[in-house]
Structure formats: C-alpha cells, structure tokens
Short mmCIF file of C-alpha atoms in Angstrom, two decimals:
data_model
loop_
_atom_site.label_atom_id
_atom_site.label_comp_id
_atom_site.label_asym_id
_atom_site.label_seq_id
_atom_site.Cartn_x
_atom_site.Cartn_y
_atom_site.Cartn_z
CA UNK R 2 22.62 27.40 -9.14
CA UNK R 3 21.12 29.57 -6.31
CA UNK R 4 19.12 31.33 -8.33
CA UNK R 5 17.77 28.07 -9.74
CA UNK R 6 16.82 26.89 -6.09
CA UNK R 7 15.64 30.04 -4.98
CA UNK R 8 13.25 29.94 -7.99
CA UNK R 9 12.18 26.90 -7.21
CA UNK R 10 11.77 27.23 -3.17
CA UNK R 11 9.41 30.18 -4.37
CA UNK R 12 7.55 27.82 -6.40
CA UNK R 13 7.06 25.14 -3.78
CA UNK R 14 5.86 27.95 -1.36
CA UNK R 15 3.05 28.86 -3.83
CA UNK R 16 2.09 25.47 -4.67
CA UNK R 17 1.82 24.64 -0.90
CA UNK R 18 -0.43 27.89 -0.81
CA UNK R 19 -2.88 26.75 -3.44
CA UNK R 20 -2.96 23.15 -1.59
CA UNK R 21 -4.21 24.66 1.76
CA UNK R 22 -7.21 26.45 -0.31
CA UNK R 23 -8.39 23.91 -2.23
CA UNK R 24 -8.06 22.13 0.40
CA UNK R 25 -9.69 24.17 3.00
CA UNK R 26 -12.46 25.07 0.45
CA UNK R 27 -12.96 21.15 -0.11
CA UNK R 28 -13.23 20.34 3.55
CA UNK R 29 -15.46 23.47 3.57
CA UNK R 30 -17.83 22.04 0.86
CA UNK R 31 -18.52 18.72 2.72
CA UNK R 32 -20.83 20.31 5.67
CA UNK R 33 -22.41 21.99 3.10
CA UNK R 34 -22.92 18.87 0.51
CA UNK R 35 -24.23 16.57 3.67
CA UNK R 36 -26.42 19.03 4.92
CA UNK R 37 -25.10 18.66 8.41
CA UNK R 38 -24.29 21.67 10.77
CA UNK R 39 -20.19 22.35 10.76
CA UNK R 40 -19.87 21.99 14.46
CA UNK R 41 -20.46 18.27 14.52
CA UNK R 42 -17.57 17.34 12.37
CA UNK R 43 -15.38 19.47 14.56
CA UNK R 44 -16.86 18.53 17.98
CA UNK R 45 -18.25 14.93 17.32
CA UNK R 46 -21.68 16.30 18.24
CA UNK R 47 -24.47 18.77 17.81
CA UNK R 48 -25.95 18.74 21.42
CA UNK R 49 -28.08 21.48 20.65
CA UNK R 50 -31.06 21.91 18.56
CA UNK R 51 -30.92 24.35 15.24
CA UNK R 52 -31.05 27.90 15.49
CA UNK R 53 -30.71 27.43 19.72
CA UNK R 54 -27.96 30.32 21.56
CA UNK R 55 -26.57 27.27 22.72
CA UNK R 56 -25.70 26.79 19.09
CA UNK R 57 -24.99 29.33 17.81
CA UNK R 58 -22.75 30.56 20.12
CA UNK R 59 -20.28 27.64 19.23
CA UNK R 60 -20.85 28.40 15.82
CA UNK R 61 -19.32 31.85 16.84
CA UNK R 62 -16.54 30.23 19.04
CA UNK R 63 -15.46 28.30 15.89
CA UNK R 64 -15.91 31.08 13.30
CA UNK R 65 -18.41 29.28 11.54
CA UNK R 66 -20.37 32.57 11.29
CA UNK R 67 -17.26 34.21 9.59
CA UNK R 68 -17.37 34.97 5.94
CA UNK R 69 -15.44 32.10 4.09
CA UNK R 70 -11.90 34.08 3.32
CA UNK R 71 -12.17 35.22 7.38
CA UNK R 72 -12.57 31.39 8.30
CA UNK R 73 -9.51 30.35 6.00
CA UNK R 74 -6.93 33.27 7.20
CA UNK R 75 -8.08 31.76 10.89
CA UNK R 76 -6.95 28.60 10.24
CA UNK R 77 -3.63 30.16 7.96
CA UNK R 78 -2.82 32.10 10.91
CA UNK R 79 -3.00 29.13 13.03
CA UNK R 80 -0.63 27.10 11.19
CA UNK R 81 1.76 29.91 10.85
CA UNK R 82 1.58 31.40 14.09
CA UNK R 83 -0.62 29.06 16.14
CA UNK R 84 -3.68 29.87 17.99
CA UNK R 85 -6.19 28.91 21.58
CA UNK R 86 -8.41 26.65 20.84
CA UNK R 87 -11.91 26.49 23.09
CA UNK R 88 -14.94 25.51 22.54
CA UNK R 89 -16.56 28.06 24.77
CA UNK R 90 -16.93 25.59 27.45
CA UNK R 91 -14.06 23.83 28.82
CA UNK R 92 -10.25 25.39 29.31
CA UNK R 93 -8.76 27.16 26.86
CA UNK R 94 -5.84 24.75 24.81
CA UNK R 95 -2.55 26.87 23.69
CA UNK R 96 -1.84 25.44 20.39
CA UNK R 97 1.79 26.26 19.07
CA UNK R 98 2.69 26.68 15.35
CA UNK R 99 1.92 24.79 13.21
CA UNK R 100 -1.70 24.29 14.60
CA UNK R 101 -4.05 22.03 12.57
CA UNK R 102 -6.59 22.64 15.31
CA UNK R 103 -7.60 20.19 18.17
CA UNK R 104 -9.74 16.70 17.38
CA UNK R 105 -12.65 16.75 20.26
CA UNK R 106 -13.31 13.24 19.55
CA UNK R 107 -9.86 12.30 20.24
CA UNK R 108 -9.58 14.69 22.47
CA UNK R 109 -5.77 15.53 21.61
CA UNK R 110 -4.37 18.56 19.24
CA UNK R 111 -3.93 17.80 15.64
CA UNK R 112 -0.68 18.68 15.87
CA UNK R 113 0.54 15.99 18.91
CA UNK R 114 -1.51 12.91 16.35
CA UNK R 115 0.29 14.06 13.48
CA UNK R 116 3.54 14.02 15.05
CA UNK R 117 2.48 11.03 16.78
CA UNK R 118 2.08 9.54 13.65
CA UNK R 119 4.67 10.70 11.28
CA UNK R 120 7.94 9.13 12.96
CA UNK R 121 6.09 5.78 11.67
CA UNK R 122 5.63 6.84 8.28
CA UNK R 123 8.73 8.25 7.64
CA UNK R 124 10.39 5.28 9.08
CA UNK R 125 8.67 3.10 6.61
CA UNK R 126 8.58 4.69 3.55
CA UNK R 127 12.49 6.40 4.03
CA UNK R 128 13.30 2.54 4.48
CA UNK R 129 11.54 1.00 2.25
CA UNK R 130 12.75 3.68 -0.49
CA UNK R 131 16.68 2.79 0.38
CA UNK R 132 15.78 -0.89 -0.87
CA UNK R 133 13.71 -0.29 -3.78
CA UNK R 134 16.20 2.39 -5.17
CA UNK R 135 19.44 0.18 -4.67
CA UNK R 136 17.60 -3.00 -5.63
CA UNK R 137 15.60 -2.27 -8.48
CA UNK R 138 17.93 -0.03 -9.83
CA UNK R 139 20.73 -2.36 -9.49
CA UNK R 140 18.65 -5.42 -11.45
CA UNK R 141 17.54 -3.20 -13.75
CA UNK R 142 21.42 -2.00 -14.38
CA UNK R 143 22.63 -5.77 -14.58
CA UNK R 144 19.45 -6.96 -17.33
CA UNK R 145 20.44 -3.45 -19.34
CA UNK R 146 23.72 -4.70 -19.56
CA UNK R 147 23.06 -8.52 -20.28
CA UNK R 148 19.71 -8.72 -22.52
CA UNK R 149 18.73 -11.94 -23.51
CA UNK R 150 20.97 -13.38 -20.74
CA UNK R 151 20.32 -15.76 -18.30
CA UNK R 152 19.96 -12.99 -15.86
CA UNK R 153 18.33 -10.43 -17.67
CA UNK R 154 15.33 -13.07 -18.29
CA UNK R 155 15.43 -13.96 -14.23
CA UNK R 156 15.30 -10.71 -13.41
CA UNK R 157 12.67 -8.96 -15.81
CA UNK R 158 10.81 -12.28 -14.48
CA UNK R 159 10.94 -11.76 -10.97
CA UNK R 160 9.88 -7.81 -11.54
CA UNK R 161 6.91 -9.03 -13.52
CA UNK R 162 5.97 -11.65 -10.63
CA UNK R 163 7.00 -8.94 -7.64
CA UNK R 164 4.68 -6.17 -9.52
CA UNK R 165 1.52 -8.39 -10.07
CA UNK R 166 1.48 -9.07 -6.34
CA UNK R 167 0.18 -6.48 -4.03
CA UNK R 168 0.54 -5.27 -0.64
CA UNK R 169 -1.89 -7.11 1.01
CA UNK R 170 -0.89 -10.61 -0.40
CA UNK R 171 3.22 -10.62 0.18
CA UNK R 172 2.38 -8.86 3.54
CA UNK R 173 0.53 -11.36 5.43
CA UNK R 174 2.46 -14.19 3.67
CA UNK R 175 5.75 -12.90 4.72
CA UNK R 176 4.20 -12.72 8.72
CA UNK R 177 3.12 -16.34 8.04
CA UNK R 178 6.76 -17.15 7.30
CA UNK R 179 8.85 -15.31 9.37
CA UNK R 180 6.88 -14.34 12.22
CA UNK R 181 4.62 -17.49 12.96
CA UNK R 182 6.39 -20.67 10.88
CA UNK R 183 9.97 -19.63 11.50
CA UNK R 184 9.71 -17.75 14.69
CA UNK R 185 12.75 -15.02 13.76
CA UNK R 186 10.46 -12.07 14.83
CA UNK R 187 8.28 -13.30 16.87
CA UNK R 188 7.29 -9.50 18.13
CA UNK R 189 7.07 -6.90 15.45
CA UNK R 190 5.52 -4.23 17.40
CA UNK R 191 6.61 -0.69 16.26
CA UNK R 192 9.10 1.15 18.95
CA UNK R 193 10.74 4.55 18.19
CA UNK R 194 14.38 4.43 17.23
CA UNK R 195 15.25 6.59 19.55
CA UNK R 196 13.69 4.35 22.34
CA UNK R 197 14.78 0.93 21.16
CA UNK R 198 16.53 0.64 17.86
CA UNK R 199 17.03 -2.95 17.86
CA UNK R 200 13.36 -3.54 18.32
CA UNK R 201 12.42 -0.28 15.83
CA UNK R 202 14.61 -2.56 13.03
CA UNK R 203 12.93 -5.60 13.92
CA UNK R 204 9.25 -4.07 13.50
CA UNK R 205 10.30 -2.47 10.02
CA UNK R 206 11.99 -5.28 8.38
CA UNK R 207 8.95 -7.07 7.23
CA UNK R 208 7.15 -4.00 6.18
CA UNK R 209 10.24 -2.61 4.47
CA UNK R 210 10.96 -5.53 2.19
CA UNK R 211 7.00 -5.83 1.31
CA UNK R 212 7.01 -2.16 0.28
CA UNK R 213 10.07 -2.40 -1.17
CA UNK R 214 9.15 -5.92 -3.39
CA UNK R 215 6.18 -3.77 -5.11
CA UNK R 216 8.26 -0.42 -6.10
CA UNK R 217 11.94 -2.37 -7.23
CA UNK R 218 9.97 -4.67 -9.75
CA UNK R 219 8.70 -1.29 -11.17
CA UNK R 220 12.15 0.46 -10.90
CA UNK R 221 13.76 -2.40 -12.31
CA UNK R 222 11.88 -2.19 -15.22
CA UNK R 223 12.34 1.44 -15.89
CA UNK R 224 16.31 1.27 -15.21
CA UNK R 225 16.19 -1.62 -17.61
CA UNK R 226 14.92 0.29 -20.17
CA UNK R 227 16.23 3.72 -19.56
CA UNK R 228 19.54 2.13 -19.93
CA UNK R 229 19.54 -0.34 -23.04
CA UNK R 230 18.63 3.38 -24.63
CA UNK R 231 21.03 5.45 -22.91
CA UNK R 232 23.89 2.81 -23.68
CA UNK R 233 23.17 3.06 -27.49
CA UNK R 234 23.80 6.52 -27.28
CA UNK R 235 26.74 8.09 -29.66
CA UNK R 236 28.56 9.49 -26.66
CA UNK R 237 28.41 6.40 -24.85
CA UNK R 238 30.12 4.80 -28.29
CA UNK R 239 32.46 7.90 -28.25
CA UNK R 240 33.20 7.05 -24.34
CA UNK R 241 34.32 3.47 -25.33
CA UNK R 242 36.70 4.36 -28.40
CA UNK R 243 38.24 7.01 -26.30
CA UNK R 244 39.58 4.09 -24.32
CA UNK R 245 37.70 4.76 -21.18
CA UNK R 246 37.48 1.52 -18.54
CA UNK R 247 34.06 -0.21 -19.11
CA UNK R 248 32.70 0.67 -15.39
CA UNK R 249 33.71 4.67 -16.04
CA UNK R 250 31.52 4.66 -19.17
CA UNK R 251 28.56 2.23 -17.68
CA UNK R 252 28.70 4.61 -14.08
CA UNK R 253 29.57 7.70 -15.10
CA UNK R 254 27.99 8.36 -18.65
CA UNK R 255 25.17 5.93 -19.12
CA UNK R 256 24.08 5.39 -14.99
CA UNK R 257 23.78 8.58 -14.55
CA UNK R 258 21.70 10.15 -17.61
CA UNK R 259 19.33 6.71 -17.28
CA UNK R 260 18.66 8.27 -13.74
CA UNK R 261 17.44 11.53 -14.24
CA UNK R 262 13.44 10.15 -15.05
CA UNK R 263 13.91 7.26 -12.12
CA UNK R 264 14.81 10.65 -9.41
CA UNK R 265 11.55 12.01 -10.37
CA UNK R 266 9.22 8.66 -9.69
CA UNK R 267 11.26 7.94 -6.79
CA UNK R 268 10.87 12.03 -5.42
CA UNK R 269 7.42 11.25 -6.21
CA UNK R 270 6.72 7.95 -4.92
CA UNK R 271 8.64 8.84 -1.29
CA UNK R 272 6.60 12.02 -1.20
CA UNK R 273 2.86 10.39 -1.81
CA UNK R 274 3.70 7.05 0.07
CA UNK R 275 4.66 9.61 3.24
CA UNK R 276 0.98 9.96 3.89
CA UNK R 277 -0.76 7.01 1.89
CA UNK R 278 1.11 3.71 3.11
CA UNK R 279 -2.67 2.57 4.60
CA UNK R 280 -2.32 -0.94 3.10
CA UNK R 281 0.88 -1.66 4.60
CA UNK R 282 0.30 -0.02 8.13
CA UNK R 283 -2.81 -2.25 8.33
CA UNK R 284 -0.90 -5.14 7.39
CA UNK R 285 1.45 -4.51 9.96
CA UNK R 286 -0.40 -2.76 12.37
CA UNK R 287 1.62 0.30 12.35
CA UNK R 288 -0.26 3.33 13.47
CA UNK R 289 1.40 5.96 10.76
CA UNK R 290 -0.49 8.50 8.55
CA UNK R 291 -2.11 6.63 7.24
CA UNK R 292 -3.47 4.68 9.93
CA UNK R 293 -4.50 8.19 11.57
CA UNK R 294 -5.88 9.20 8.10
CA UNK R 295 -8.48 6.17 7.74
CA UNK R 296 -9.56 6.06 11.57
CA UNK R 297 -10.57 9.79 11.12
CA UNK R 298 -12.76 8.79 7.83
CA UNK R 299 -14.31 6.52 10.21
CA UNK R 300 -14.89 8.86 12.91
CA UNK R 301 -15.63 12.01 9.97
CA UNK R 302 -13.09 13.82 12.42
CA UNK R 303 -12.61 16.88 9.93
CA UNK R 304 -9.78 18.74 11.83
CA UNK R 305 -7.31 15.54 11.48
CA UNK R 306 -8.75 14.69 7.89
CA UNK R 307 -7.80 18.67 7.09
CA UNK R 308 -4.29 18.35 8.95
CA UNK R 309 -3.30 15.27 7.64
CA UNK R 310 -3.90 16.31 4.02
CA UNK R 311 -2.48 19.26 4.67
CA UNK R 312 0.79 17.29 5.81
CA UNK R 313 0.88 14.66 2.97
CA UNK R 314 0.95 17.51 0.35
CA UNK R 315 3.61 20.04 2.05
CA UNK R 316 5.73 16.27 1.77
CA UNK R 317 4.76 15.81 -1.52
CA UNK R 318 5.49 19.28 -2.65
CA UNK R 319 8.98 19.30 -0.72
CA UNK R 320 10.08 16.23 -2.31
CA UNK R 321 9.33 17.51 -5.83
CA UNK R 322 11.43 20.69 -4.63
CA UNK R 323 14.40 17.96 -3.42
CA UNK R 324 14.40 16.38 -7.16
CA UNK R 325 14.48 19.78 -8.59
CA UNK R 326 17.62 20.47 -7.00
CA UNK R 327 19.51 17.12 -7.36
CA UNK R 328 18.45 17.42 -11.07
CA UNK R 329 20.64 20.05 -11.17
CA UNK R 330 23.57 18.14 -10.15
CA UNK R 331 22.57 14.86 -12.35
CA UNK R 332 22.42 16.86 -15.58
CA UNK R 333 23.73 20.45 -15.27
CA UNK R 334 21.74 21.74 -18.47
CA UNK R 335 18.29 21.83 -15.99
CA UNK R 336 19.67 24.37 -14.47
CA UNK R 337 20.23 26.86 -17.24
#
C-alpha cells in the first residue's frame, strides 16, 4: 500500500509540473497573440512609449527580456522558494513561498487574494459536496432497491427535475423564498468560521443546498444505476444464500463496489468546483475563486489569472491523488 501511494504522490507531482508549463507557456502566448507589450498585463499600464529606456528597463525588471525557459524557472523559483517583487520604482515587496507574483492593479500579492479567496471556496464546495454525496447517494440507494416503486419513480423524478434546473434559476428563487418572502436569513453575508460561525452557516446554507440540488440529482442517478447492476451480481446472490442479514449484503457487498465510479466523479467534481463555482458566488455574492478569477478577466490582470489557474489545478490534481488512495481501501485489487 505505500508503495502504491508513493507511486502515485510521484505522479501527482509530475502532473502538477506539466500544469505550470502549459500553463505558463499559455499565459505567455497571450501578449504575444494580442500584440500588446507584456508589461501592461502585469502593471495595468504601458506609460512609456515603445522601444523608450523607460521601457525597457521594466521589461528588464520583470524578465521580459529573458529567454522563455529563464522567465519560467523565475516564476518556478518563486513559487517554491518565493521571491522580491519591484517594479524598479517603488519599494521592494518580500513575497514568501508560494509566490504567484504581485497584481499592480490590485495592488496586493497574488498570494494574500488567493488566500483571501480560497477559505470561501472551500467552504462552499466542501459543504455543498457533504450534501450531494449523502443525499444523492442515499436516493439513489433507496430507488436501486425499490424499482418501479412508489419511491423509486419520486425520486428518479425529482433528480430529473433538480438536474434540468441550473444554478442561476434555483439560486435566486431560493433568496426570493427564504431571504426576502420568509425573512429566516435576512443577512447572508459571508463571515469566516473562525470569526463568526453562526453567521459563516447562515451565509452558506442557501448556496450549499443550490449546489448541492444540481450534483445529488446526478449522483442519484448514477448510484441508482450502479447498484440495480451491482445487486444482480452472483456474489451478491451468494451473500444472500449464505444467510447474511439483508443490510450486511446491501452495505457491505453491493454499497460499496457501486461506489468505487461515484469516488471518482465526486474526487473530480470537489476538485474542479474548488476554483470554478463562478455561477454560484455571483448568485450569492460570495467573493471565492471564482469571483477573483472573473474580476481579473475583466481587469486582463495576468499575474492573478496565472495564480489562480495555477491553484485550481494543484486542487484538482490533489483530489485525483485523494481518490487514488481511498480506491485502495474501497476495492483492494487497485492496489496490486
């Protein structure tokens, strides 16, 4: 089993690796593709003309004048060791590992945003993931077991209604209803937990449950069906003439092999929603990752586009690496 981790932590190291190039040679490629001098997406400005000293010497401060593989082991190093970051002109920033560089139009590190931002994010999705696992997993358990029932036609029903509605439709309505008809949270502004948990809970309740809506209908689904095939299964029949009690065989011996394809979506859902819940942080107005992601599109701040990237895809990438390892446990034969 260690050696099946290890092999795998070595993977998700690489992979992480190859994101920051393609990434860094992507984010590279857009100065070039607009035709517009690199110091103005870093900056916010070009306040000199082409060709100037001026110029050119913050071309120099940056490292824009550094062959390409120079420019990405600067900004390597400074994520793994950290870096000063100046622009020649005012007072030189210390920037600690991991540095993602400093946004001049913010006028704040990269770093400080991100970590700004990611409580939020984390807070949401992490939530919103407890209730979509336990719900949809637990209708989808209940229909498996009861096809054609009553139930099983209510529930697949409700997962087909849940999944047709997005993010931006059950968000607002469920604010109409329990923020502005009903009054019960009348102020659903985000606080840390660690500030004011009562009030974090309050401001993640609605989000949570309209997250949460979209991804159990889906789960629901899958478990459904991952089930009703699992449960056919000749050791599941074996299980039952053996004399085992009906919950040991449903838990134990179909639950858990119908699970094994529902831990990779859900590794995979918790890791891309980390960094791409923009819908719902609008809805809400929740200034995550997302958030911080669109408002530097708007304001073509490169350094936070790069860093948040850069962040969403190390989560990714470490989630895959968390499924890997609980895979092992679900079904021992992974590991061999």
């Amino acid at each position: 089993m260690i050696r099946f981790i290890a092999i795998r932590l070595i993977g998700a190291v690489v992979v992480v690796w190859i994101v920051s190039v393609v990434t860094f040679l992507i984010f590279q490629a857009v100065p070039l593709l607009s035709h517009t001098n690199p110091v103005y997406f870093y900056t916010g400005k070009v306040p000199f003309k082409p060709g100037s000293p001026q110029l050119l010497a913050l071309e120099h401060r940056f490292g824009f004048d550094l062959p390409l593989y120079a420019q990405y082991w600067h900004y390597l190093s400074g994520i793994l060791f950290g870096q000063t970051i100046t622009d020649g002109v005012s007072t030189p920033i210390p920037c600690s590992a991991p540095c993602f560089g400093y946004s001049f139009r913010q006028n704040e590190l990269v770093g400080t945003l991100i970590l700004r931002a990611a409580p939020v994010s984390l807070s949401l999705t992490i939530g919103a993931a407890i209730l979509w696992l336990i719900g949809g997993v637990t209708v989808g358990t209940v229909s498996a077991l009861k096809p054609r029932s009553a139930i099983d036609r209510i529930g697949m029903g409700g997962s087909l209604a849940a999944v047709s509605l997005p993010i931006f439709f059950t968000g607002p309505i469920l604010l109409l209803i329990f923020e502005y008809t009903l009054g019960w949270l009348p102020d659903v502004s985000y606080a840390p937990l660690t500030q004011d948990p009562a009030q974090w809970l309050r401001s993640m309740i609605l989000p949570w449950i309209s997250l949460a809506f979209l991804f159990a209908a889906l789960y629901a689904r899958l478990t459904r069906s991952n089930m009703m095939e699992t449960m056919g299964e000749d050791y599941i029949r074996t299980a039952r003439a053996k004399g085992l009690a009906p919950r040991t065989v449903v838990v134990k011996h179909g639950l858990r092999a119908a699970l094994t394809p529902i831990v990779t979506i859900f590794g995979i859902d918790v890791g891309t929603l980390i960094g791409s819940t923009v819908i719902t942080e609008t809805v809400f107005n929740l200034r995550g990752l997302g958030y911080l992601s669109i408002q530097a599109i708007n304001q073509q701040d490169l350094p936070v586009i790069l860093g948040v990237t850069v962040v969403a895809a190390v989560a990714l990438v470490l989630a895959n690496f968390v499924v890997d390892v609980i895979y092992a446990f679900i079904d021992p034969r992974v590991a061999l």
